[in-house]
Each structure stands twice: as structure tokens, then as C-alpha cells.
mmCIF file of C-alpha atoms in Angstrom:
data_model
loop_
_atom_site.group_PDB
_atom_site.id
_atom_site.type_symbol
_atom_site.label_atom_id
_atom_site.label_comp_id
_atom_site.label_asym_id
_atom_site.label_seq_id
_atom_site.Cartn_x
_atom_site.Cartn_y
_atom_site.Cartn_z
ATOM 1 C CA UNK A 1 -0.221 -0.164 0.120
ATOM 2 C CA UNK A 2 1.578 3.608 -0.888
ATOM 3 C CA UNK A 3 2.149 5.284 2.084
ATOM 4 C CA UNK A 4 0.066 8.080 3.542
ATOM 5 C CA UNK A 5 0.875 10.536 6.100
ATOM 6 C CA UNK A 6 -0.720 11.802 8.586
ATOM 7 C CA UNK A 7 0.161 14.430 11.132
ATOM 8 C CA UNK A 8 -1.300 14.705 13.711
ATOM 9 C CA UNK A 9 -1.265 18.266 16.720
ATOM 10 C CA UNK A 10 -2.258 18.332 19.710
ATOM 11 C CA UNK A 11 -3.834 20.955 21.915
ATOM 12 C CA UNK A 12 -2.266 23.449 25.289
ATOM 13 C CA UNK A 13 -2.858 26.554 24.129
ATOM 14 C CA UNK A 14 0.589 29.051 23.849
ATOM 15 C CA UNK A 15 2.414 25.637 24.382
ATOM 16 C CA UNK A 16 2.032 24.937 21.495
ATOM 17 C CA UNK A 17 5.309 27.190 19.945
ATOM 18 C CA UNK A 18 7.020 23.003 20.781
ATOM 19 C CA UNK A 19 5.024 22.209 17.542
ATOM 20 C CA UNK A 20 6.673 24.333 15.641
ATOM 21 C CA UNK A 21 10.339 23.439 16.898
ATOM 22 C CA UNK A 22 9.538 19.744 16.093
ATOM 23 C CA UNK A 23 8.079 20.791 12.404
ATOM 24 C CA UNK A 24 11.585 23.153 12.023
ATOM 25 C CA UNK A 25 13.859 20.161 13.205
ATOM 26 C CA UNK A 26 11.495 17.690 10.041
ATOM 27 C CA UNK A 27 11.727 20.566 7.555
ATOM 28 C CA UNK A 28 16.007 21.953 8.311
ATOM 29 C CA UNK A 29 17.350 18.715 8.943
ATOM 30 C CA UNK A 30 15.598 15.303 7.407
ATOM 31 C CA UNK A 31 16.424 17.094 3.944
ATOM 32 C CA UNK A 32 19.206 16.232 3.780
ATOM 33 C CA UNK A 33 19.092 12.683 4.583
ATOM 34 C CA UNK A 34 15.796 12.191 3.144
ATOM 35 C CA UNK A 35 16.789 13.352 -0.297
ATOM 36 C CA UNK A 36 13.395 15.177 -0.333
ATOM 37 C CA UNK A 37 11.184 17.339 2.338
ATOM 38 C CA UNK A 38 8.871 15.136 3.865
ATOM 39 C CA UNK A 39 5.436 15.406 3.339
ATOM 40 C CA UNK A 40 2.238 15.340 5.169
ATOM 41 C CA UNK A 41 -1.053 14.070 3.187
ATOM 42 C CA UNK A 42 -3.095 14.422 6.055
ATOM 43 C CA UNK A 43 -3.088 16.952 9.003
ATOM 44 C CA UNK A 44 -4.863 17.191 11.624
ATOM 45 C CA UNK A 45 -5.027 19.750 14.652
ATOM 46 C CA UNK A 46 -7.121 20.783 18.161
ATOM 47 C CA UNK A 47 -6.568 23.273 20.272
ATOM 48 C CA UNK A 48 -3.807 25.609 18.983
ATOM 49 C CA UNK A 49 -2.667 22.885 17.400
ATOM 50 C CA UNK A 50 -5.560 23.036 15.173
ATOM 51 C CA UNK A 51 -3.943 27.042 14.471
ATOM 52 C CA UNK A 52 -0.783 25.481 13.463
ATOM 53 C CA UNK A 53 -2.047 22.462 11.322
ATOM 54 C CA UNK A 54 -4.789 25.641 9.682
ATOM 55 C CA UNK A 55 -1.089 27.401 8.790
ATOM 56 C CA UNK A 56 1.197 24.027 7.607
ATOM 57 C CA UNK A 57 -1.580 22.778 5.800
ATOM 58 C CA UNK A 58 -1.766 26.418 4.048
ATOM 59 C CA UNK A 59 1.639 26.763 3.197
ATOM 60 C CA UNK A 60 2.202 23.170 2.397
ATOM 61 C CA UNK A 61 3.597 24.523 -1.399
ATOM 62 C CA UNK A 62 6.358 25.486 0.142
ATOM 63 C CA UNK A 63 7.759 23.328 2.667
ATOM 64 C CA UNK A 64 11.077 25.128 2.848
ATOM 65 C CA UNK A 65 10.064 28.008 4.377
ATOM 66 C CA UNK A 66 7.785 26.618 6.116
ATOM 67 C CA UNK A 67 9.157 25.824 9.626
ATOM 68 C CA UNK A 68 10.847 28.959 9.522
ATOM 69 C CA UNK A 69 8.274 31.368 8.908
ATOM 70 C CA UNK A 70 5.736 29.239 12.033
ATOM 71 C CA UNK A 71 9.006 30.492 14.322
ATOM 72 C CA UNK A 72 9.212 33.276 13.751
ATOM 73 C CA UNK A 73 4.968 33.835 14.017
ATOM 74 C CA UNK A 74 5.871 31.616 17.270
ATOM 75 C CA UNK A 75 8.840 34.155 18.725
ATOM 76 C CA UNK A 76 6.970 37.700 17.601
ATOM 77 C CA UNK A 77 4.492 36.748 20.131
ATOM 78 C CA UNK A 78 3.466 39.379 23.046
ATOM 79 C CA UNK A 79 0.664 38.300 25.586
ATOM 80 C CA UNK A 80 -0.706 42.365 25.417
ATOM 81 C CA UNK A 81 -1.073 42.327 22.141
ATOM 82 C CA UNK A 82 -3.354 38.969 21.605
ATOM 83 C CA UNK A 83 -5.295 39.047 25.015
ATOM 84 C CA UNK A 84 -6.627 42.366 26.207
ATOM 85 C CA UNK A 85 -5.374 43.293 30.262
ATOM 86 C CA UNK A 86 -6.219 46.882 30.723
ATOM 87 C CA UNK A 87 -8.810 47.611 33.953
ATOM 88 C CA UNK A 88 -11.905 47.230 32.047
ATOM 89 C CA UNK A 89 -11.637 43.955 31.277
ATOM 90 C CA UNK A 90 -10.227 42.094 34.482
ATOM 91 C CA UNK A 91 -13.711 43.686 36.291
ATOM 92 C CA UNK A 92 -15.746 42.159 33.663
ATOM 93 C CA UNK A 93 -14.044 38.704 34.433
ATOM 94 C CA UNK A 94 -14.010 38.941 37.527
ATOM 95 C CA UNK A 95 -17.987 40.308 37.562
ATOM 96 C CA UNK A 96 -18.443 37.208 35.119
ATOM 97 C CA UNK A 97 -16.660 35.130 37.678
ATOM 98 C CA UNK A 98 -19.208 36.646 40.607
ATOM 99 C CA UNK A 99 -22.065 35.519 38.261
ATOM 100 C CA UNK A 100 -22.921 39.694 36.800
ATOM 101 C CA UNK A 101 -24.944 38.277 33.552
ATOM 102 C CA UNK A 102 -22.726 38.943 29.641
ATOM 103 C CA UNK A 103 -24.362 40.813 28.163
ATOM 104 C CA UNK A 104 -26.315 38.625 24.889
ATOM 105 C CA UNK A 105 -24.888 38.286 21.499
ATOM 106 C CA UNK A 106 -25.589 40.411 18.483
ATOM 107 C CA UNK A 107 -27.576 38.645 15.569
ATOM 108 C CA UNK A 108 -24.328 38.517 14.004
ATOM 109 C CA UNK A 109 -21.748 37.987 16.088
ATOM 110 C CA UNK A 110 -19.801 35.360 16.006
ATOM 111 C CA UNK A 111 -17.991 34.774 18.876
ATOM 112 C CA UNK A 112 -19.204 35.111 23.015
ATOM 113 C CA UNK A 113 -18.365 34.577 26.576
ATOM 114 C CA UNK A 114 -14.926 34.294 27.459
ATOM 115 C CA UNK A 115 -13.665 35.355 30.650
ATOM 116 C CA UNK A 116 -10.569 36.620 28.549
ATOM 117 C CA UNK A 117 -11.075 39.072 25.557
ATOM 118 C CA UNK A 118 -9.133 37.788 23.013
ATOM 119 C CA UNK A 119 -9.746 40.154 19.740
ATOM 120 C CA UNK A 120 -6.332 40.544 19.185
ATOM 121 C CA UNK A 121 -6.006 36.337 19.158
ATOM 122 C CA UNK A 122 -8.215 36.486 16.356
ATOM 123 C CA UNK A 123 -6.998 39.494 14.589
ATOM 124 C CA UNK A 124 -3.862 37.753 15.036
ATOM 125 C CA UNK A 125 -5.294 34.014 13.450
ATOM 126 C CA UNK A 126 -6.778 35.852 10.516
ATOM 127 C CA UNK A 127 -3.304 37.268 8.812
ATOM 128 C CA UNK A 128 -0.421 35.242 10.343
ATOM 129 C CA UNK A 129 -2.049 32.398 7.794
ATOM 130 C CA UNK A 130 -2.438 32.681 4.190
ATOM 131 C CA UNK A 131 -6.170 30.922 4.478
ATOM 132 C CA UNK A 132 -6.751 30.696 0.361
ATOM 133 C CA UNK A 133 -3.472 28.677 1.191
ATOM 134 C CA UNK A 134 -5.314 25.686 1.958
ATOM 135 C CA UNK A 135 -8.286 25.325 -0.558
ATOM 136 C CA UNK A 136 -4.881 25.908 -3.426
ATOM 137 C CA UNK A 137 -3.365 23.042 -1.789
ATOM 138 C CA UNK A 138 -5.764 20.846 -1.791
ATOM 139 C CA UNK A 139 -6.715 21.798 -5.553
ATOM 140 C CA UNK A 140 -3.171 21.232 -6.006
ATOM 141 C CA UNK A 141 -2.559 17.890 -5.046
ATOM 142 C CA UNK A 142 -0.310 18.939 -2.540
ATOM 143 C CA UNK A 143 -2.710 18.468 0.576
ATOM 144 C CA UNK A 144 -5.088 15.423 0.584
ATOM 145 C CA UNK A 145 -7.197 16.488 3.567
ATOM 146 C CA UNK A 146 -7.280 19.032 7.269
ATOM 147 C CA UNK A 147 -9.478 18.122 9.825
ATOM 148 C CA UNK A 148 -9.618 20.195 13.179
ATOM 149 C CA UNK A 149 -11.308 19.016 16.200
ATOM 150 C CA UNK A 150 -14.360 21.489 18.172
ATOM 151 C CA UNK A 151 -16.487 20.330 21.286
ATOM 152 C CA UNK A 152 -19.940 21.045 20.315
ATOM 153 C CA UNK A 153 -21.728 23.198 23.659
ATOM 154 C CA UNK A 154 -25.021 22.545 23.379
ATOM 155 C CA UNK A 155 -23.736 17.909 23.533
ATOM 156 C CA UNK A 156 -20.393 18.613 24.741
ATOM 157 C CA UNK A 157 -19.934 15.992 21.436
ATOM 158 C CA UNK A 158 -16.620 16.001 19.180
ATOM 159 C CA UNK A 159 -17.050 17.124 16.025
ATOM 160 C CA UNK A 160 -14.447 17.583 13.693
ATOM 161 C CA UNK A 161 -14.707 19.882 9.972
ATOM 162 C CA UNK A 162 -12.800 18.277 7.521
ATOM 163 C CA UNK A 163 -12.071 20.239 4.507
ATOM 164 C CA UNK A 164 -10.857 17.631 1.758
ATOM 165 C CA UNK A 165 -11.058 16.512 -2.072
ATOM 166 C CA UNK A 166 -11.958 12.392 -1.411
ATOM 167 C CA UNK A 167 -15.166 10.994 0.653
ATOM 168 C CA UNK A 168 -14.632 9.828 3.957
ATOM 169 C CA UNK A 169 -13.605 6.761 3.870
ATOM 170 C CA UNK A 170 -15.325 4.458 6.705
ATOM 171 C CA UNK A 171 -13.145 3.390 9.747
ATOM 172 C CA UNK A 172 -14.305 0.924 12.127
ATOM 173 C CA UNK A 173 -12.589 2.505 14.682
ATOM 174 C CA UNK A 174 -15.655 4.974 15.223
ATOM 175 C CA UNK A 175 -16.759 6.795 18.139
ATOM 176 C CA UNK A 176 -20.469 7.547 18.940
ATOM 177 C CA UNK A 177 -19.452 10.707 20.653
ATOM 178 C CA UNK A 178 -17.150 11.671 17.354
ATOM 179 C CA UNK A 179 -19.097 13.604 14.122
ATOM 180 C CA UNK A 180 -17.525 13.859 10.548
ATOM 181 C CA UNK A 181 -18.507 17.101 8.934
ATOM 182 C CA UNK A 182 -17.255 19.110 5.647
ATOM 183 C CA UNK A 183 -16.413 21.931 6.126
ATOM 184 C CA UNK A 184 -14.273 25.036 3.449
ATOM 185 C CA UNK A 185 -12.426 25.009 6.776
ATOM 186 C CA UNK A 186 -11.125 28.838 6.971
ATOM 187 C CA UNK A 187 -10.236 30.846 10.402
ATOM 188 C CA UNK A 188 -13.593 30.499 12.623
ATOM 189 C CA UNK A 189 -12.585 26.774 12.871
ATOM 190 C CA UNK A 190 -9.216 27.370 13.584
ATOM 191 C CA UNK A 191 -10.300 29.925 16.496
ATOM 192 C CA UNK A 192 -13.189 27.799 17.563
ATOM 193 C CA UNK A 193 -10.491 24.119 18.166
ATOM 194 C CA UNK A 194 -8.683 27.006 19.843
ATOM 195 C CA UNK A 195 -11.233 28.414 22.616
ATOM 196 C CA UNK A 196 -9.859 26.774 26.342
ATOM 197 C CA UNK A 197 -13.343 26.752 27.816
ATOM 198 C CA UNK A 198 -14.755 29.596 30.049
ATOM 199 C CA UNK A 199 -11.436 31.893 29.104
ATOM 200 C CA UNK A 200 -11.598 32.105 26.009
ATOM 201 C CA UNK A 201 -14.793 32.918 23.773
ATOM 202 C CA UNK A 202 -17.638 30.076 22.310
ATOM 203 C CA UNK A 203 -17.206 29.928 18.066
ATOM 204 C CA UNK A 204 -20.293 30.219 16.295
ATOM 205 C CA UNK A 205 -20.361 28.487 12.741
ATOM 206 C CA UNK A 206 -23.759 27.943 11.333
ATOM 207 C CA UNK A 207 -25.643 27.722 13.862
ATOM 208 C CA UNK A 208 -24.562 26.859 16.774
ATOM 209 C CA UNK A 209 -21.718 27.397 19.273
ATOM 210 C CA UNK A 210 -17.846 25.672 19.286
ATOM 211 C CA UNK A 211 -15.724 25.557 22.110
ATOM 212 C CA UNK A 212 -11.243 23.794 22.392
ATOM 213 C CA UNK A 213 -12.168 20.332 20.992
ATOM 214 C CA UNK A 214 -9.800 19.147 23.612
ATOM 215 C CA UNK A 215 -11.988 18.181 25.680
ATOM 216 C CA UNK A 216 -13.169 14.473 23.956
ATOM 217 C CA UNK A 217 -9.878 14.477 21.437
ATOM 218 C CA UNK A 218 -6.895 16.437 22.112
ATOM 219 C CA UNK A 219 -5.206 14.008 19.810
ATOM 220 C CA UNK A 220 -6.769 14.159 16.825
ATOM 221 C CA UNK A 221 -5.247 10.619 16.028
ATOM 222 C CA UNK A 222 -8.812 9.187 14.599
ATOM 223 C CA UNK A 223 -9.925 11.422 12.314
ATOM 224 C CA UNK A 224 -5.908 11.183 10.358
ATOM 225 C CA UNK A 225 -6.781 7.263 10.571
ATOM 226 C CA UNK A 226 -10.321 8.164 8.960
ATOM 227 C CA UNK A 227 -9.207 10.033 6.215
ATOM 228 C CA UNK A 228 -6.965 7.059 4.772
ATOM 229 C CA UNK A 229 -3.192 7.838 6.404
ATOM 230 C CA UNK A 230 -1.286 4.476 6.999
ATOM 231 C CA UNK A 231 2.326 6.763 9.016
ATOM 232 C CA UNK A 232 0.675 9.241 11.739
ATOM 233 C CA UNK A 233 2.828 11.258 13.432
ATOM 234 C CA UNK A 234 1.906 12.193 16.489
ATOM 235 C CA UNK A 235 2.938 15.992 18.371
ATOM 236 C CA UNK A 236 2.205 15.908 21.851
ATOM 237 C CA UNK A 237 2.261 18.771 24.555
ATOM 238 C CA UNK A 238 1.856 16.555 27.643
ATOM 239 C CA UNK A 239 5.026 15.899 29.993
ATOM 240 C CA UNK A 240 5.512 12.698 30.763
ATOM 241 C CA UNK A 241 7.376 11.559 33.582
ATOM 242 C CA UNK A 242 10.123 7.971 32.923
ATOM 243 C CA UNK A 243 7.850 6.537 35.852
ATOM 244 C CA UNK A 244 3.947 7.051 36.514
ATOM 245 C CA UNK A 245 3.436 6.644 40.706
ATOM 246 C CA UNK A 246 0.236 4.653 40.485
ATOM 247 C CA UNK A 247 -3.558 6.366 42.031
ATOM 248 C CA UNK A 248 -3.685 4.059 44.997
ATOM 249 C CA UNK A 249 0.336 4.868 46.068
ATOM 250 C CA UNK A 250 1.039 6.877 48.398
ATOM 251 C CA UNK A 251 3.156 9.785 46.543
ATOM 252 C CA UNK A 252 5.361 11.802 48.632
ATOM 253 C CA UNK A 253 5.216 15.815 48.231
ATOM 254 C CA UNK A 254 7.403 18.564 49.290
ATOM 255 C CA UNK A 255 7.151 21.017 51.977
ATOM 256 C CA UNK A 256 6.220 23.504 48.448
ATOM 257 C CA UNK A 257 3.845 21.098 47.423
ATOM 258 C CA UNK A 258 2.227 20.822 50.071
ATOM 259 C CA UNK A 259 1.550 25.281 51.188
ATOM 260 C CA UNK A 260 0.765 25.722 47.125
ATOM 261 C CA UNK A 261 -1.520 23.044 46.821
ATOM 262 C CA UNK A 262 -4.484 24.429 47.643
ATOM 263 C CA UNK A 263 -4.370 27.951 46.445
ATOM 264 C CA UNK A 264 -7.305 28.641 43.692
ATOM 265 C CA UNK A 265 -4.680 29.281 40.304
ATOM 266 C CA UNK A 266 -2.588 26.720 41.055
ATOM 267 C CA UNK A 267 -5.940 23.737 41.082
ATOM 268 C CA UNK A 268 -6.589 25.507 37.585
ATOM 269 C CA UNK A 269 -3.701 24.929 36.301
ATOM 270 C CA UNK A 270 -4.358 20.878 37.545
ATOM 271 C CA UNK A 271 -8.233 21.758 36.092
ATOM 272 C CA UNK A 272 -7.040 22.296 32.975
ATOM 273 C CA UNK A 273 -4.255 19.281 32.384
ATOM 274 C CA UNK A 274 -6.967 17.121 32.998
ATOM 275 C CA UNK A 275 -10.013 18.728 31.048
ATOM 276 C CA UNK A 276 -6.860 18.374 27.914
ATOM 277 C CA UNK A 277 -5.858 14.733 28.954
ATOM 278 C CA UNK A 278 -3.969 13.057 25.962
ATOM 279 C CA UNK A 279 -4.675 9.656 25.920
ATOM 280 C CA UNK A 280 -2.266 9.297 22.996
ATOM 281 C CA UNK A 281 -0.323 6.126 24.524
ATOM 282 C CA UNK A 282 -3.141 4.366 24.542
ATOM 283 C CA UNK A 283 -4.609 5.202 21.566
ATOM 284 C CA UNK A 284 -0.712 4.611 20.280
ATOM 285 C CA UNK A 285 -0.640 1.266 22.227
ATOM 286 C CA UNK A 286 -4.747 0.186 20.789
ATOM 287 C CA UNK A 287 -2.517 0.483 16.690
ATOM 288 C CA UNK A 288 0.172 -1.270 17.700
ATOM 289 C CA UNK A 289 -2.021 -4.425 19.159
ATOM 290 C CA UNK A 290 -3.553 -4.449 15.578
ATOM 291 C CA UNK A 291 -0.533 -4.516 13.603
ATOM 292 C CA UNK A 292 0.569 -7.953 15.752
ATOM 293 C CA UNK A 293 -3.001 -8.769 15.279
ATOM 294 C CA UNK A 294 -2.201 -8.879 11.001
ATOM 295 C CA UNK A 295 1.201 -9.664 10.877
ATOM 296 C CA UNK A 296 0.653 -12.922 14.166
ATOM 297 C CA UNK A 297 -3.120 -13.831 11.571
ATOM 298 C CA UNK A 298 -0.085 -13.648 8.157
ATOM 299 C CA UNK A 299 2.379 -15.774 9.352
ATOM 300 C CA UNK A 300 0.009 -18.014 10.767
ATOM 301 C CA UNK A 301 -2.722 -18.445 7.590
ATOM 302 C CA UNK A 302 -0.274 -16.664 4.752
ATOM 303 C CA UNK A 303 0.225 -13.631 3.399
ATOM 304 C CA UNK A 304 -3.106 -14.022 2.285
ATOM 305 C CA UNK A 305 -4.834 -13.335 5.886
ATOM 306 C CA UNK A 306 -5.240 -9.372 5.843
ATOM 307 C CA UNK A 307 -7.256 -9.487 2.232
ATOM 308 C CA UNK A 308 -9.716 -12.478 3.777
ATOM 309 C CA UNK A 309 -10.584 -10.472 6.983
ATOM 310 C CA UNK A 310 -10.869 -7.542 5.265
ATOM 311 C CA UNK A 311 -13.472 -9.081 2.763
ATOM 312 C CA UNK A 312 -15.641 -10.630 5.776
ATOM 313 C CA UNK A 313 -15.479 -7.687 7.826
ATOM 314 C CA UNK A 314 -17.328 -6.065 4.627
ATOM 315 C CA UNK A 315 -19.775 -8.941 4.955
ATOM 316 C CA UNK A 316 -21.153 -7.577 8.357
ATOM 317 C CA UNK A 317 -20.340 -4.042 7.010
ATOM 318 C CA UNK A 318 -17.313 -2.586 8.964
ATOM 319 C CA UNK A 319 -14.227 -1.521 7.497
ATOM 320 C CA UNK A 320 -11.202 -2.653 6.461
ATOM 321 C CA UNK A 321 -8.025 -3.090 9.140
ATOM 322 C CA UNK A 322 -5.292 -2.048 7.810
ATOM 323 C CA UNK A 323 -1.250 -2.002 9.521
ATOM 324 C CA UNK A 324 -0.487 0.961 11.147
ATOM 325 C CA UNK A 325 3.122 2.760 11.120
ATOM 326 C CA UNK A 326 3.002 5.602 14.217
ATOM 327 C CA UNK A 327 6.114 8.426 15.847
ATOM 328 C CA UNK A 328 4.861 9.575 18.398
ATOM 329 C CA UNK A 329 6.904 12.711 19.701
ATOM 330 C CA UNK A 330 6.462 14.541 23.329
ATOM 331 C CA UNK A 331 8.616 17.298 25.017
ATOM 332 C CA UNK A 332 10.905 15.615 27.230
ATOM 333 C CA UNK A 333 10.765 18.711 30.253
ATOM 334 C CA UNK A 334 7.661 19.701 31.821
ATOM 335 C CA UNK A 335 6.703 23.239 29.551
ATOM 336 C CA UNK A 336 4.929 23.981 33.076
ATOM 337 C CA UNK A 337 8.385 23.942 34.960
ATOM 338 C CA UNK A 338 10.530 25.563 31.610
ATOM 339 C CA UNK A 339 6.798 28.569 32.200
ATOM 340 C CA UNK A 340 7.686 28.959 36.053
ATOM 341 C CA UNK A 341 12.094 29.310 35.316
ATOM 342 C CA UNK A 342 10.814 32.122 32.791
ATOM 343 C CA UNK A 343 8.073 33.809 35.705
ATOM 344 C CA UNK A 344 10.869 33.674 38.380
ATOM 345 C CA UNK A 345 14.166 34.957 36.273
ATOM 346 C CA UNK A 346 11.625 37.516 34.930
ATOM 347 C CA UNK A 347 11.814 37.133 31.928
ATOM 348 C CA UNK A 348 8.617 37.820 30.509
ATOM 349 C CA UNK A 349 9.134 41.825 29.800
ATOM 350 C CA UNK A 350 5.501 43.070 30.221
ATOM 351 C CA UNK A 351 4.667 46.998 29.650
ATOM 352 C CA UNK A 352 1.225 47.677 31.020
ATOM 353 C CA UNK A 353 1.595 47.933 35.326
ATOM 354 C CA UNK A 354 -1.721 45.708 35.693
ATOM 355 C CA UNK A 355 -0.081 42.690 33.107
ATOM 356 C CA UNK A 356 2.907 43.388 35.605
ATOM 357 C CA UNK A 357 1.111 42.960 39.155
ATOM 358 C CA UNK A 358 -1.134 40.097 37.272
ATOM 359 C CA UNK A 359 1.687 38.270 35.565
ATOM 360 C CA UNK A 360 4.026 38.584 39.875
ATOM 361 C CA UNK A 361 0.601 36.782 41.182
ATOM 362 C CA UNK A 362 0.397 34.144 38.684
ATOM 363 C CA UNK A 363 3.961 33.557 38.734
ATOM 364 C CA UNK A 364 4.051 33.223 43.044
ATOM 365 C CA UNK A 365 0.878 31.084 42.619
ATOM 366 C CA UNK A 366 2.045 27.526 42.069
ATOM 367 C CA UNK A 367 4.809 27.942 43.609
ATOM 368 C CA UNK A 368 8.526 28.017 42.082
ATOM 369 C CA UNK A 369 8.387 25.105 40.375
ATOM 370 C CA UNK A 370 6.008 24.034 38.659
ATOM 371 C CA UNK A 371 2.875 26.930 36.582
ATOM 372 C CA UNK A 372 0.893 25.056 34.593
ATOM 373 C CA UNK A 373 -1.742 27.902 34.305
ATOM 374 C CA UNK A 374 0.142 30.217 32.650
ATOM 375 C CA UNK A 375 1.789 27.630 30.543
ATOM 376 C CA UNK A 376 -1.685 27.511 28.669
ATOM 377 C CA UNK A 377 -1.937 31.146 28.606
ATOM 378 C CA UNK A 378 1.837 32.578 28.038
ATOM 379 C CA UNK A 379 2.078 33.147 24.047
ATOM 380 C CA UNK A 380 5.171 35.555 25.054
ATOM 381 C CA UNK A 381 8.109 35.089 22.374
ATOM 382 C CA UNK A 382 10.478 34.372 25.601
ATOM 383 C CA UNK A 383 8.970 31.269 26.168
ATOM 384 C CA UNK A 384 8.214 30.340 23.002
ATOM 385 C CA UNK A 385 11.381 29.792 21.718
ATOM 386 C CA UNK A 386 12.223 28.248 24.523
ATOM 387 C CA UNK A 387 9.662 25.541 23.865
ATOM 388 C CA UNK A 388 10.730 26.178 19.944
ATOM 389 C CA UNK A 389 14.058 25.210 20.861
ATOM 390 C CA UNK A 390 12.928 21.921 23.395
ATOM 391 C CA UNK A 391 10.532 20.935 20.122
ATOM 392 C CA UNK A 392 14.152 20.818 17.755
ATOM 393 C CA UNK A 393 16.105 19.261 20.108
ATOM 394 C CA UNK A 394 13.964 16.477 21.297
ATOM 395 C CA UNK A 395 12.871 15.895 17.037
ATOM 396 C CA UNK A 396 16.963 15.676 16.848
ATOM 397 C CA UNK A 397 16.765 13.620 18.991
ATOM 398 C CA UNK A 398 14.490 10.771 16.982
ATOM 399 C CA UNK A 399 16.158 11.472 13.454
ATOM 400 C CA UNK A 400 16.584 8.037 13.432
ATOM 401 C CA UNK A 401 13.086 7.655 13.532
ATOM 402 C CA UNK A 402 12.047 9.844 11.524
ATOM 403 C CA UNK A 403 14.168 9.599 8.413
ATOM 404 C CA UNK A 404 13.115 5.716 9.041
ATOM 405 C CA UNK A 405 9.273 7.309 8.632
ATOM 406 C CA UNK A 406 9.064 8.987 5.914
ATOM 407 C CA UNK A 407 11.602 6.355 3.713
ATOM 408 C CA UNK A 408 8.830 5.792 0.802
ATOM 409 C CA UNK A 409 7.915 1.829 0.535
ATOM 410 C CA UNK A 410 9.668 0.534 4.197
#
């Protein structure tokens, strides 16, 4: 079967600069060993991954410049330009937290609610991505499909909006809580996918409001597989410890953790981590298990096993199974710790007095060790630079695996 390469980008707010670092390594270092630029036939994204995915899809016709320009965009970020931190914005947020009703949306409005004023972020997304390039690259065949995941507020289900030149194939990996809809993707879809619940305004698409797709599908592998990818590169934004303690075990806490845990902003950061829970390892384990079953069947019954199995599945209207090759790249360092370090060292420079005060409050809210909440909202060039470097480094450690992954015919 001809390889179809899928790129899966996870959600995580300002942590998304890490994805840009991985892409930079793929674009700048791999071609020398591959002999060509790595191709992505299918791109899927959730939350900030949807914004990065849209950029990559829109610039697929210039792969040699993609990473440089994407990283430059991330390095140029200033949080005060993206999220308004004026006194009236803070008072409005406090009022909403105390139960005051937000004014009803105007009939023509496409955004509603949210504690933060993110109109700057919306302008940034609109201007930084050449949106017409998505349709151009789809029509030219440089890209097969792009999919952005959102959460439908009314039902709580995941809705994946797909822009593709091909019909959607069937899948035996269906989920009753995930709906797939075709659309000509534009900025509103990316903003809906990136609308962090409560913090960012919900976005109206057609007649419904949507928020962050990461609530139920933070790493959109299923859409990539359903669209036909048989080689899936997954970039996630959650740090994984080498060993994870059991929930039933006794987890020793440092004195700092014991003192910081009850603080509201600390809890808010942990709540965001829980909302953006990443099931990537479980999903990849299931794919590998399916690969093992197919390979074992071939070993016992011969090379025709997969063909015969799929023929039988077709009689039950079940989609065919196929071998899937995957590669997962994730942070080798805790991004919450990186954010805390930058705050502690006073390397994040803000202009407004109120913004500086708020940053100091956030810096002290979770202690000196980690700052998860800020790591989702710190749209700052200094923070982005640190994550780009980390993504580049982590991709470099997987160089041989990346070369093998993108080598056609193996």
C-alpha cells in the first residue's frame, strides 16, 4: 500500500510553540538524509494544534520556508497584543466570575462569553495564516485533507470539521460521540477549536457554538486514520515522567507542593491539565496491538490473511483493517516547569503596569516548581523560543526514527 503520511497536532494553548520546533527540525534537518522534503498528506489538529495545522496546510506549497516562518510568528508574540489585560477587562472577568450575566450576543456576532478579551488573538490568527492557500493546496494535490476538532457546546460531543478533496472513507474505529462534517475551513474553525472553555469566547459556526476540541479529542489521531493515513506522526504537548505512580500508591509531596496545592490558581492549572487529558499512549498502544494481530495472522495463515479478514468484515459492513505505522514525539521536559522558571527569572517582559502585577500574582500562585496555568496562556516570544528549542532538540533525538518513518517503501 502506498504510504499516506498523517501529521497529528495536539492542543495546549501557548505550549503549541513546541510543535513549531519539531516541524523546524523536520523541515531543516531531515531533507539531507531523506533526499527530499517530508510530505504530509493529511493534517489534523486540535486547539492550538488546529492553528498550527491550518498554517501548515495553507503553506504546503512552500515546505522549505514553513518552519522558519512559523517559528518567526511564534517568536514575535506579545501576550498584551493577543489578550487584553486592561483594568476594564479584569473587572469584566471578575464580574463574570461573581455571576453577572454577559450581554447577549448580537445577531451577527460569532463569538460569545469568555473571561478574557481575545480579539487580538483573533486578528493575529486571521492575518498570520494565508487562508486561501488551504483550498489551493487541496486542489493541486499537495494536500489530501485537513481536519480540525472542536467541541459542540449544546451536546458536549466532538465535531471534526474536514476540508478534503476526497470522500470520507468508512472506519471501524468509530466513536458515537464524534461527528465528522465537511467544510471549507477558515479562521473561524481554528478559533473555535482553540477556544479554551471559560477563558476564551465560544465561536459560532453555522447555527451552533463551539469551544476547544481538546476537551474530548486533544490528540486527533482518529480523524487522521479515518482520512486514510497509514503512517501517523503525533506531536503532543504533555510531559510524561519515566515512571508514573499508581493512584493507589503513596505519592510523597514536597513541602512546597503541600503549601501550594490548595491555592485556586494552582488548582486551575491542574484542572486545565485534566480537561486536556492526553490519551495518546493508550491510542498508540491499541494501534500497535492491531498491527500485532495482523502480523500474527499472516504468520499463521499466510499473506492472504489480511485480505480474507477484510473480505469477511465487509459482509458485516465493517471497515477494513490495515497496518499503521506511528511515531510519537512529546516534550522531554515539563513545560509547566519551564514557564515557572521564566517567571521566576523575570524573563517575561510586559509593558502595562496591571499586566506586570497580574504576572507576578501568577508567578507566585503555583510555587517556584511549576506553573501549569500560565504555560497555557503565556503567548510570549521568550516562552515560545524556549519551547521551539525543546521541540527541535526532542526531534533531533528521534532522527533515525524520523528518517525511517518518512522513507517510502519500507
